[in-house]
Structures are given as structure tokens and as C-alpha cells.
Amino acid sequence: MRLGMGFNSYSQQLCCNDSVVKADAIPATETDLVVQPLQADTNQQVSQVVQNGSITQMVTWTAKFVDKISDVTEAMNINGAASVKYGSISGSASGSFLDSSKFKTSDLNFFIQVSVINQKMVAENVTQFNPIKNAQAQDFNKLYGDSFISGFIEGGQFNAVISISLRDEDKDENIKGALNITADFALIQGKIDASGGYDKSSALQNSETTISVTWSGGGNITPPGLKDWDMATLKQIAVAFPAMVAAAPVRTSAVLTKYTSLRSFYEQTVQGSPLDYENAGVYTSALLDAYLEYKAIWTDIQVGQWNVQNLGSTITEKQVPLPAAELAAYAKTLEDHYQSKLAKAKAVPSAGGESIDGFEQVVDLGGVNGNEELNKPNPCVQYAPDLLGLDKARQECRFEMIKIVQEVDAVTANPLVAIEPSRSCNYLSPLIFRMLLPDVIPKPLPPPPEPTPTRSPDTSADEAAKEAAATKSELEATQKDFAAQQAELDDSKKALAASQAELQSSKNDLASKGTELEATKKDLEAARTAATVAATKAAPQAEPVNAGSTQPSGLFGNHTATLPPRPFTKLYVMSISWGGKSITDKSAVDRLYKLGESMKPFVVNNDLFGMDPAKGSVKTAVIAYRFGQGPTVNISVTEGSTVSFKEK
């Protein structure tokens, strides 16, 4: 945003830079800004020039209930066109400040604003209109807008909206009293009090409250340790905000000047002229309010469909009969207006599809752009009381919202359409649209249980005595049942104790057997070690067998058993020799047992035995084994051969 830059005050969009310059076509700079004295705004409710230290400020306080979101946009100087097109109120360029749907569905909306101006700076010597050569007349509004930036306002602004959804609508007026602003803001003594002795905390206890806050200037205004915004915090910050802005001001807005106020604009030959949006604001506010009403209707239809499908709600026709004659007349008015506009659009074609009055750009120009069906008026006929009817209503609700967005585009292109008397016929009034919807009736709750009958005061003494005797009998029976259950519980405890004792005895036996098993393992390991030593001494006397042969022999064949048998397995590998060296390594023996039990072929190499007793030479493996009480088998194979265990 620069001095002399063009600006569209309706759509709030920046246009071409240096649209207005100083004499001799010199662009404006920050050094051309001159500070102007501050004056209180007499149009505001509470506006006053105050002194904060050495800085003079103009401070405006606003605190009020608002019924329409256009009241908020006007106070924040935000055009309603942006809210219609983007669905939210933007407090700054960084994102959304206020959700327009939330605002519409709330029962009460309370608006607080503190606007602070430290100084107003204007470039008084930037007065020379600077048109672009060869620019077309129809491009004037797009290139220059309707005004230019002639200065800036420095200060800050604090905005807060408190949206309250009530569970008890009867408390509406009470909560309004609870949030009443009773002090003089101009004297910076504001406070939020309950009125009429009503307890504010009780008023807000059964309600949903949403607080939306945005500010510019003042630095970090939140108190230390703030977790949630509440009314007390808002009051505290609103009172202290001017002093914060005095210490940390920012540029909050631009000073706009219309081109028509420049003498140089009339002295030059300019193609086109600026559009006048003076009368467009009121119509745009009406469009915004209608758009938000349609958003609320669209949400209600969605919720109704979900309730029917999931909560057992039913759809019925309108309980209140509709004024059929009035609706038919209204529908005919919409249809006649649409046909008139459509005929005019088709009869007067425009270059590039532009509109001559803003309406034709959103309907079919001679059947070219396909929007004629979309923009047909609603026939004003009640929707069917079923899910299909609700779905059709939701679709046509969206069409009406699109028509309102198109109206905003039409006003942007030609602000004169905002003062056209028949303009409201371009979309169906949301009030009438809601009349056409069927009713969604919630599933009735089950009836409450019938209260226990109480004895009337005139009950006779005999009846009272009978009731007392019956009660006593019931009490005695209950006591007997309790005693029996207590006895069963005691028996169960004794049985549990006996089971625990047996379990402990079993654990002790298991520990004893574990000790015995450990001793057996140690004896087995000692025997294995002794056998390994004996095998090492006897290994060189082994007689070789023809390479690659497998033959049975006697009990131990031609080899002395060097390995002990293993329990729990049928296979017994008695001895292993690799390259003339006896193999007793547990890992190698485990691998052979695993291969033998699977009876799958395997390759004889150094990896199998975990060693290379004769590097560089071809080695021979000799393995003696047997299965159960079968004959001993000797395997003799050379390095790299494939062999498998076989049960004889």
C-alpha cells in the first residue's frame, strides 16, 4: 500500500500504483506526509481527544448488542462484499476474525470496539492525476478504482464479539442486563455489571459463549498467563488499550481521496470515469444479511437430514398453512422479472460477455455460458416432506446463495444496480424460502416413570399397621438372605485359601524338580566333555571311506563314537570328522542335528563345520550316525558335495 496508489473503496482492492503523483509526474514518497491535527468524531457514540503522556490521541469506544453482522462490518470498516464471497469477517490480512455462521446462529451478539488514532498523515501535494496511455474506457475501474491513497492513519484498533447461544431463551433480557455497559467510556472508567441484582455467572452458566478478538497496534496486549478470554479480561484490555497504542502504534488504515476531487482529473482527457459506490453500501449490507440467513437455513437442513437418518426424527408438512395465493403472486413476479432481464440480455449482446446493468453477466447470454438454468427463480412451492424434498431444498438453497454472490459481482461491475427498485427479485427472500421447508419433528422422549403412590393422610390405622408388618417381614427376609450370602462368601474364602496352599506346594515341588534337572544337565555336560577328549585322541586312527559313499556298518562302524547321544531325539550323530580333524563344537553339531532331523540335502563346506582345518586343499567330511536302534551309517563326502541323512 503506497501513496498515490489507486483503490476500489467497494471491493477494498488495490489498483495501479502512482495513479496520482506530484507535479511534474514525480511519484509521492513518505517524506511528503504531513501530520494533521486530530478532531473528535461527532458521529461516534463516545469519541474524545485524550492525552497519553506526550501523545495526543483520538479514542472512540463502542459497546452494544448487534442483531446483524453488517453492523460489525460497518464498524470495522469492512465491506460486506468480502463477507459474502469468503464467508467470514477478516480482522486483518492474516486470516478470519469472526465466523459469520456462528454469529448468525447465536441468540445474542455483543460488540466491543476501541479505536485509537495517534496521528493522521496526509500528502497534500499529491494532486496530479497520472493516467495510463492507451488505456480503454471500460478498464478504468479495474486500473484506477474510484479513489486513491492520499495518506495514512496511525494508531490501533481493538475489536471483540461475544456470541451467546442460550439454552433457556427466557433469560435473553436477563443476560442483556448482565452484560450492560454502565460506565462512562469517555472517562475510561468502564465496567461490566449485572443489572437488577441478576447474577451474571448464573445467567451465562447454561449457555454457550464464544468470544472472538482481534486487534492491531499496542503490541502484545494479552495479560501474562492469560488462558481464556472472558468479560473481565475484555474490560481490562479495553480500558488500557489507548495507553498501549501510545507506546506501540501501527498504521491502521489509509486516507482515501476521490479522483473527482482533483482539478487535474478534469483537465486531462481520460478514457472512462470512476464508478460511484456511495449508494451501494446499504444494498450490500442487505445482501450480506440475506446470505447469512441462507447459510443458517442450509445448516438447519443438513442437521434435519442427519436427525431423520440417525435419531429417528420425522418429516411432516408445515403445521401452519401457507398463503398459497400470495406465494403464487410472488413467484409470478420473480418469473416475470427473470424473463424480462433474460430477454434484454439476449437482445443486447456485449463484447467479452460483459453486462450492461450487472444482471446479464450472471445469466445465459444467448445460451452461451450455461447459467440460465442456474438463475431461474424459485417456483415458491412447498418442498415434499421426505428426505428427497430436504435434499432438493438444500440444493436450491445453495443456488440462492450463488445468486447473492453474483449480485455482489454485479454491484462491483456497475454500482447503479444497487439503486434499481426491482433488484430484490433476483433472488428469493430467505424468509419465504424458510416457509417452504417441511418441519422436522424430533423423536418423542419416553414418558417419565410414574411416581410411587404415597399414602394419603386419611389412611386408617389398620392399613398403616399392615404396611408396617409387611415392611418388617420384608426386612427380616432380606436379613436372612444376607446371612446366607455371607456364609457362602466365608466358604468361598476357605476354598480359596486351600487352593492357594495347594498351589504353593506345587510350586515347591516344581522348584525341587528343577534343581534335580539342573544337576542332570551338569552330569550330562561332564560326560560330553569326557567323550570329546577321548574322541580327540582316537580321531587320527580313523580309516577313510571312499569319497561320496554312504554305507552301514556295525554298531559304531569304522569310527569310535566321540559325541554323546542327545535325549528326546531319534537321531544320534556319533562322530564328525572334517579334513581329518574331529568336530565337537556345539554349534556345528547343532546344525547337523537340525539338518539330519529335516532329512533335507545340504552342502558340505567350511561354513557347515565353522572351521577350515586345511586351507587351500580339498577336504573330506566323515560323519557317523544312526536313527534309533538302527544300523550305523557312515557318510564320506568331499568339500562342495551335497548329501542328506537317510534313515536305514
mmCIF file with all atom_site columns, C-alpha atoms in Angstrom, residues 52-129:
data_model
loop_
_atom_site.group_PDB
_atom_site.id
_atom_site.type_symbol
_atom_site.label_atom_id
_atom_site.label_alt_id
_atom_site.label_comp_id
_atom_site.label_asym_id
_atom_site.label_entity_id
_atom_site.label_seq_id
_atom_site.pdbx_PDB_ins_code
_atom_site.Cartn_x
_atom_site.Cartn_y
_atom_site.Cartn_z
_atom_site.occupancy
_atom_site.B_iso_or_equiv
_atom_site.pdbx_formal_charge
_atom_site.auth_seq_id
_atom_site.auth_comp_id
_atom_site.auth_asym_id
_atom_site.auth_atom_id
_atom_site.pdbx_PDB_model_num
ATOM 1  C CA . ASN A 1 52  ? -1.494  9.902   26.882  1.00 0.00 ? 52  ASN A CA 1
ATOM 2  C CA . GLY A 1 53  ? 1.810   11.272  28.123  1.00 0.00 ? 53  GLY A CA 1
ATOM 3  C CA . SER A 1 54  ? 3.248   13.417  25.333  1.00 0.00 ? 54  SER A CA 1
ATOM 4  C CA . ILE A 1 55  ? 0.958   11.869  22.683  1.00 0.00 ? 55  ILE A CA 1
ATOM 5  C CA . THR A 1 56  ? -2.441  13.270  21.768  1.00 0.00 ? 56  THR A CA 1
ATOM 6  C CA . GLN A 1 57  ? -4.941  10.583  20.751  1.00 0.00 ? 57  GLN A CA 1
ATOM 7  C CA . MET A 1 58  ? -8.497  10.401  19.454  1.00 0.00 ? 58  MET A CA 1
ATOM 8  C CA . VAL A 1 59  ? -10.198 7.450   21.154  1.00 0.00 ? 59  VAL A CA 1
ATOM 9  C CA . THR A 1 60  ? -13.594 6.009   20.219  1.00 0.00 ? 60  THR A CA 1
ATOM 10 C CA . TRP A 1 61  ? -15.345 3.438   22.419  1.00 0.00 ? 61  TRP A CA 1
ATOM 11 C CA . THR A 1 62  ? -18.253 1.289   21.178  1.00 0.00 ? 62  THR A CA 1
ATOM 12 C CA . ALA A 1 63  ? -20.164 -1.304  23.212  1.00 0.00 ? 63  ALA A CA 1
ATOM 13 C CA . LYS A 1 64  ? -23.550 -2.529  22.020  1.00 0.00 ? 64  LYS A CA 1
ATOM 14 C CA . PHE A 1 65  ? -25.718 -5.501  21.146  1.00 0.00 ? 65  PHE A CA 1
ATOM 15 C CA . VAL A 1 66  ? -25.847 -6.154  17.399  1.00 0.00 ? 66  VAL A CA 1
ATOM 16 C CA . ASP A 1 67  ? -28.512 -8.095  15.522  1.00 0.00 ? 67  ASP A CA 1
ATOM 17 C CA . LYS A 1 68  ? -26.901 -8.088  12.068  1.00 0.00 ? 68  LYS A CA 1
ATOM 18 C CA . ILE A 1 69  ? -23.358 -8.902  11.078  1.00 0.00 ? 69  ILE A CA 1
ATOM 19 C CA . SER A 1 70  ? -23.399 -5.884  8.770   1.00 0.00 ? 70  SER A CA 1
ATOM 20 C CA . ASP A 1 71  ? -23.352 -3.747  11.948  1.00 0.00 ? 71  ASP A CA 1
ATOM 21 C CA . VAL A 1 72  ? -19.969 -5.284  12.793  1.00 0.00 ? 72  VAL A CA 1
ATOM 22 C CA . THR A 1 73  ? -18.535 -4.937  9.285   1.00 0.00 ? 73  THR A CA 1
ATOM 23 C CA . GLU A 1 74  ? -19.549 -1.278  9.107   1.00 0.00 ? 74  GLU A CA 1
ATOM 24 C CA . ALA A 1 75  ? -17.932 -0.527  12.492  1.00 0.00 ? 75  ALA A CA 1
ATOM 25 C CA . MET A 1 76  ? -14.711 -2.272  11.407  1.00 0.00 ? 76  MET A CA 1
ATOM 26 C CA . ASN A 1 77  ? -14.789 -0.529  8.013   1.00 0.00 ? 77  ASN A CA 1
ATOM 27 C CA . ILE A 1 78  ? -15.020 -3.891  6.234   1.00 0.00 ? 78  ILE A CA 1
ATOM 28 C CA . ASN A 1 79  ? -17.184 -4.032  3.131   1.00 0.00 ? 79  ASN A CA 1
ATOM 29 C CA . GLY A 1 80  ? -19.931 -6.653  3.252   1.00 0.00 ? 80  GLY A CA 1
ATOM 30 C CA . ALA A 1 81  ? -18.934 -7.911  -0.196  1.00 0.00 ? 81  ALA A CA 1
ATOM 31 C CA . ALA A 1 82  ? -15.881 -9.665  1.272   1.00 0.00 ? 82  ALA A CA 1
ATOM 32 C CA . SER A 1 83  ? -18.009 -11.408 3.908   1.00 0.00 ? 83  SER A CA 1
ATOM 33 C CA . VAL A 1 84  ? -20.440 -12.694 1.273   1.00 0.00 ? 84  VAL A CA 1
ATOM 34 C CA . LYS A 1 85  ? -17.717 -14.005 -1.036  1.00 0.00 ? 85  LYS A CA 1
ATOM 35 C CA . TYR A 1 86  ? -15.482 -15.543 1.623   1.00 0.00 ? 86  TYR A CA 1
ATOM 36 C CA . GLY A 1 87  ? -17.909 -16.461 4.424   1.00 0.00 ? 87  GLY A CA 1
ATOM 37 C CA . SER A 1 88  ? -16.014 -14.839 7.327   1.00 0.00 ? 88  SER A CA 1
ATOM 38 C CA . ILE A 1 89  ? -15.154 -11.432 8.724   1.00 0.00 ? 89  ILE A CA 1
ATOM 39 C CA . SER A 1 90  ? -11.448 -10.720 8.303   1.00 0.00 ? 90  SER A CA 1
ATOM 40 C CA . GLY A 1 91  ? -9.930  -8.589  11.028  1.00 0.00 ? 91  GLY A CA 1
ATOM 41 C CA . SER A 1 92  ? -6.612  -8.351  9.196   1.00 0.00 ? 92  SER A CA 1
ATOM 42 C CA . ALA A 1 93  ? -4.812  -9.721  6.197   1.00 0.00 ? 93  ALA A CA 1
ATOM 43 C CA . SER A 1 94  ? -3.681  -12.686 8.278   1.00 0.00 ? 94  SER A CA 1
ATOM 44 C CA . GLY A 1 95  ? -6.979  -14.562 8.450   1.00 0.00 ? 95  GLY A CA 1
ATOM 45 C CA . SER A 1 96  ? -10.513 -14.862 9.758   1.00 0.00 ? 96  SER A CA 1
ATOM 46 C CA . PHE A 1 97  ? -11.698 -12.875 12.767  1.00 0.00 ? 97  PHE A CA 1
ATOM 47 C CA . LEU A 1 98  ? -15.377 -13.771 13.076  1.00 0.00 ? 98  LEU A CA 1
ATOM 48 C CA . ASP A 1 99  ? -17.224 -16.789 11.699  1.00 0.00 ? 99  ASP A CA 1
ATOM 49 C CA . SER A 1 100 ? -20.360 -15.381 10.098  1.00 0.00 ? 100 SER A CA 1
ATOM 50 C CA . SER A 1 101 ? -22.233 -18.708 10.517  1.00 0.00 ? 101 SER A CA 1
ATOM 51 C CA . LYS A 1 102 ? -21.548 -18.732 14.254  1.00 0.00 ? 102 LYS A CA 1
ATOM 52 C CA . PHE A 1 103 ? -22.739 -15.123 14.514  1.00 0.00 ? 103 PHE A CA 1
ATOM 53 C CA . LYS A 1 104 ? -25.995 -15.940 12.747  1.00 0.00 ? 104 LYS A CA 1
ATOM 54 C CA . THR A 1 105 ? -26.851 -18.986 14.865  1.00 0.00 ? 105 THR A CA 1
ATOM 55 C CA . SER A 1 106 ? -26.203 -17.214 18.189  1.00 0.00 ? 106 SER A CA 1
ATOM 56 C CA . ASP A 1 107 ? -29.068 -15.789 20.242  1.00 0.00 ? 107 ASP A CA 1
ATOM 57 C CA . LEU A 1 108 ? -27.152 -12.706 21.422  1.00 0.00 ? 108 LEU A CA 1
ATOM 58 C CA . ASN A 1 109 ? -24.151 -10.884 19.954  1.00 0.00 ? 109 ASN A CA 1
ATOM 59 C CA . PHE A 1 110 ? -22.363 -8.174  21.920  1.00 0.00 ? 110 PHE A CA 1
ATOM 60 C CA . PHE A 1 111 ? -19.806 -5.972  20.132  1.00 0.00 ? 111 PHE A CA 1
ATOM 61 C CA . ILE A 1 112 ? -16.955 -4.069  21.826  1.00 0.00 ? 112 ILE A CA 1
ATOM 62 C CA . GLN A 1 113 ? -14.617 -1.780  19.888  1.00 0.00 ? 113 GLN A CA 1
ATOM 63 C CA . VAL A 1 114 ? -11.882 0.623   20.937  1.00 0.00 ? 114 VAL A CA 1
ATOM 64 C CA . SER A 1 115 ? -10.494 2.697   18.057  1.00 0.00 ? 115 SER A CA 1
ATOM 65 C CA . VAL A 1 116 ? -7.408  4.833   18.717  1.00 0.00 ? 116 VAL A CA 1
ATOM 66 C CA . ILE A 1 117 ? -5.857  7.382   16.338  1.00 0.00 ? 117 ILE A CA 1
ATOM 67 C CA . ASN A 1 118 ? -2.427  8.736   17.259  1.00 0.00 ? 118 ASN A CA 1
ATOM 68 C CA . GLN A 1 119 ? -1.980  10.857  14.172  1.00 0.00 ? 119 GLN A CA 1
ATOM 69 C CA . LYS A 1 120 ? -3.375  11.421  10.698  1.00 0.00 ? 120 LYS A CA 1
ATOM 70 C CA . MET A 1 121 ? -0.751  11.933  7.987   1.00 0.00 ? 121 MET A CA 1
ATOM 71 C CA . VAL A 1 122 ? -1.736  13.293  4.557   1.00 0.00 ? 122 VAL A CA 1
ATOM 72 C CA . ALA A 1 123 ? 0.343   14.086  1.451   1.00 0.00 ? 123 ALA A CA 1
ATOM 73 C CA . GLU A 1 124 ? -1.252  17.391  0.479   1.00 0.00 ? 124 GLU A CA 1
ATOM 74 C CA . ASN A 1 125 ? 0.971   17.945  -2.588  1.00 0.00 ? 125 ASN A CA 1
ATOM 75 C CA . VAL A 1 126 ? -0.038  14.657  -4.310  1.00 0.00 ? 126 VAL A CA 1
ATOM 76 C CA . THR A 1 127 ? -2.701  16.080  -6.628  1.00 0.00 ? 127 THR A CA 1
ATOM 77 C CA . GLN A 1 128 ? -1.695  15.261  -10.230 1.00 0.00 ? 128 GLN A CA 1
ATOM 78 C CA . PHE A 1 129 ? -3.799  12.516  -11.855 1.00 0.00 ? 129 PHE A CA 1
#
